Amino acid sequence: MEKFGDGLLIMIAAGLIVWWAIRRFDRWLHEPPGSRLRKLAQAGGVERDDAVELLEDQGFEVLSGKHRIPLGVVVGDEPSMPTRLYFDYLVSRDDKYYLVKLDRPRQPILWTASGLREKLLPYALLFPDCEGIVVASAQERQVKIVRFKVEAGE
């Protein structure tokens, strides 16, 4: 036969779990915009190189570097296939955050609307708090900021 203490312990444990879940949801709901980016900025170190110097010369503060975002792709009922998305740096300027992709000769960026969409839109969708994506070319000493905006349909 059950003892009164067993039921009481189960009720207390269930109450604590419900309280914890409500507290976590409330914290997530009221989390300020950009907190995910601030966590990323604290996570990565920065190695000094030509790209970092170029970004700093353009007025950016380099917060962290070399980030890898793990993703899973599921097609139909197949098991999840792992993949990754990389970006080179997280920078800030005027209290706004930017992701940085380096323009590399072996993976050049096609500077058309469709080329930029294919290459950079996933970053803008994963990090909507970013002001834009900085494309830096250390060889050409050029920095361009790419922003996406949704236009009214016709």
C-alpha positions as CSV (number, residue, x, y, z in Angstrom):
1,M,0.0,0.0,0.0
2,E,1.2,3.5,-0.7
3,K,2.5,5.7,2.0
4,F,1.4,9.3,2.4
5,G,5.0,10.5,2.1
6,D,5.5,9.0,-1.3
7,G,2.6,10.9,-2.8
8,L,3.7,14.1,-1.1
9,L,7.2,13.7,-2.6
10,I,5.8,13.2,-6.1
11,M,3.6,16.3,-5.7
12,I,6.5,18.4,-4.5
13,A,8.7,17.1,-7.4
14,A,6.0,17.8,-10.0
15,G,5.4,21.3,-8.6
16,L,9.1,22.1,-8.8
17,I,9.3,20.9,-12.4
18,V,6.3,23.0,-13.4
19,W,7.7,26.0,-11.6
20,W,11.1,25.6,-13.3
21,A,9.4,25.2,-16.8
22,I,7.3,28.3,-16.3
23,R,10.3,30.3,-15.1
24,R,12.5,29.2,-18.1
25,F,9.6,30.1,-20.5
26,D,9.2,33.5,-18.9
27,R,13.0,34.2,-19.1
28,W,13.0,33.2,-22.7
29,L,10.0,35.3,-23.5
30,H,11.5,38.4,-22.0
31,E,15.0,37.9,-23.2
32,P,16.3,41.1,-24.8
33,P,17.0,41.2,-28.5
34,G,20.6,40.5,-29.4
35,S,21.3,38.3,-26.3
36,R,22.1,35.4,-28.5
37,L,24.6,37.5,-30.3
38,R,26.1,38.7,-27.1
39,K,26.6,35.1,-26.0
40,L,28.4,34.4,-29.3
41,A,30.6,37.4,-28.8
42,Q,31.7,36.1,-25.5
43,A,32.3,32.6,-26.8
44,G,35.0,32.9,-29.4
45,G,38.5,34.2,-29.4
46,V,40.1,36.4,-32.1
47,E,43.4,35.7,-33.8
48,R,45.1,38.8,-35.3
49,D,45.3,38.7,-39.1
50,D,44.8,40.9,-42.1
51,A,41.0,40.6,-42.1
52,V,40.8,41.7,-38.4
53,E,43.0,44.7,-39.1
54,L,40.9,45.6,-42.2
55,L,37.7,45.4,-40.1
56,E,39.2,47.5,-37.3
57,D,40.4,50.1,-39.9
58,Q,36.8,50.4,-41.1
59,G,35.6,51.2,-37.6
60,F,34.3,47.7,-36.6
61,E,35.1,46.2,-33.2
62,V,35.9,42.5,-33.7
63,L,34.1,40.6,-30.9
64,S,34.8,37.0,-31.8
65,G,35.9,34.8,-34.7
66,K,35.5,31.5,-36.5
67,H,32.0,30.3,-35.6
68,R,30.4,27.0,-36.6
69,I,26.6,26.5,-36.4
70,P,25.6,22.9,-36.5
71,L,22.4,22.1,-38.4
72,G,20.4,19.0,-39.1
73,V,18.7,18.3,-42.4
74,V,15.8,15.8,-42.5
75,V,14.3,14.6,-45.9
76,G,11.1,12.7,-45.6
77,D,11.3,9.9,-43.1
78,E,15.1,9.6,-43.4
79,P,17.4,10.1,-40.4
80,S,18.8,13.6,-39.7
81,M,21.9,14.4,-41.8
82,P,24.3,16.7,-40.0
83,T,25.8,19.8,-41.7
84,R,27.4,23.0,-40.6
85,L,27.2,26.7,-41.5
86,Y,30.3,28.8,-40.9
87,F,30.9,32.5,-40.5
88,D,34.2,34.2,-39.9
89,Y,33.7,37.0,-37.4
90,L,31.1,38.7,-35.3
91,V,31.7,42.5,-35.2
92,S,30.0,45.6,-33.9
93,R,29.8,49.2,-34.8
94,D,27.6,51.9,-33.3
95,D,26.0,49.4,-31.0
96,K,24.9,47.2,-33.9
97,Y,26.0,43.7,-34.6
98,Y,27.2,42.3,-38.0
99,L,28.3,38.9,-39.1
100,V,31.4,38.7,-41.3
101,K,32.0,36.5,-44.2
102,L,35.4,36.7,-45.9
103,D,35.5,36.8,-49.6
104,R,37.9,34.0,-50.6
105,P,39.3,33.3,-54.0
106,R,38.4,29.6,-54.0
107,Q,34.7,30.4,-53.0
108,P,34.0,33.8,-54.6
109,I,30.7,35.6,-53.9
110,L,28.6,36.3,-57.0
111,W,27.6,40.0,-56.6
112,T,24.2,39.7,-58.0
113,A,20.9,39.7,-56.1
114,S,20.4,35.9,-56.6
115,G,24.1,35.2,-55.8
116,L,24.0,37.1,-52.6
117,R,20.7,35.6,-51.6
118,E,22.0,32.0,-52.1
119,K,25.2,32.7,-50.2
120,L,24.2,35.0,-47.4
121,L,20.5,34.8,-46.7
122,P,20.8,31.8,-44.3
123,Y,22.9,34.0,-42.0
124,A,20.4,36.8,-42.1
125,L,17.6,34.4,-41.2
126,L,19.5,32.6,-38.4
127,F,20.5,35.9,-36.8
128,P,17.7,38.5,-37.4
129,D,19.1,40.8,-34.7
130,C,22.1,41.5,-36.9
131,E,22.1,44.8,-38.8
132,G,23.7,43.1,-41.8
133,I,26.4,40.8,-43.2
134,V,29.8,42.3,-43.8
135,V,31.7,40.8,-46.7
136,A,35.4,41.6,-46.3
137,S,38.1,41.0,-48.9
138,A,41.5,41.2,-47.3
139,Q,43.2,41.0,-50.7
140,E,41.3,43.9,-52.1
141,R,41.1,45.8,-48.8
142,Q,37.4,46.2,-49.3
143,V,34.4,45.9,-46.9
144,K,30.8,45.8,-48.1
145,I,27.7,45.5,-46.0
146,V,24.8,43.4,-47.3
147,R,21.3,43.8,-45.9
148,F,18.1,42.0,-46.9
149,K,14.7,43.5,-46.9
150,V,11.4,42.0,-47.7
151,E,9.6,44.1,-50.4
152,A,5.9,44.3,-51.1
153,G,4.7,41.6,-53.5
154,E,2.8,42.5,-56.7
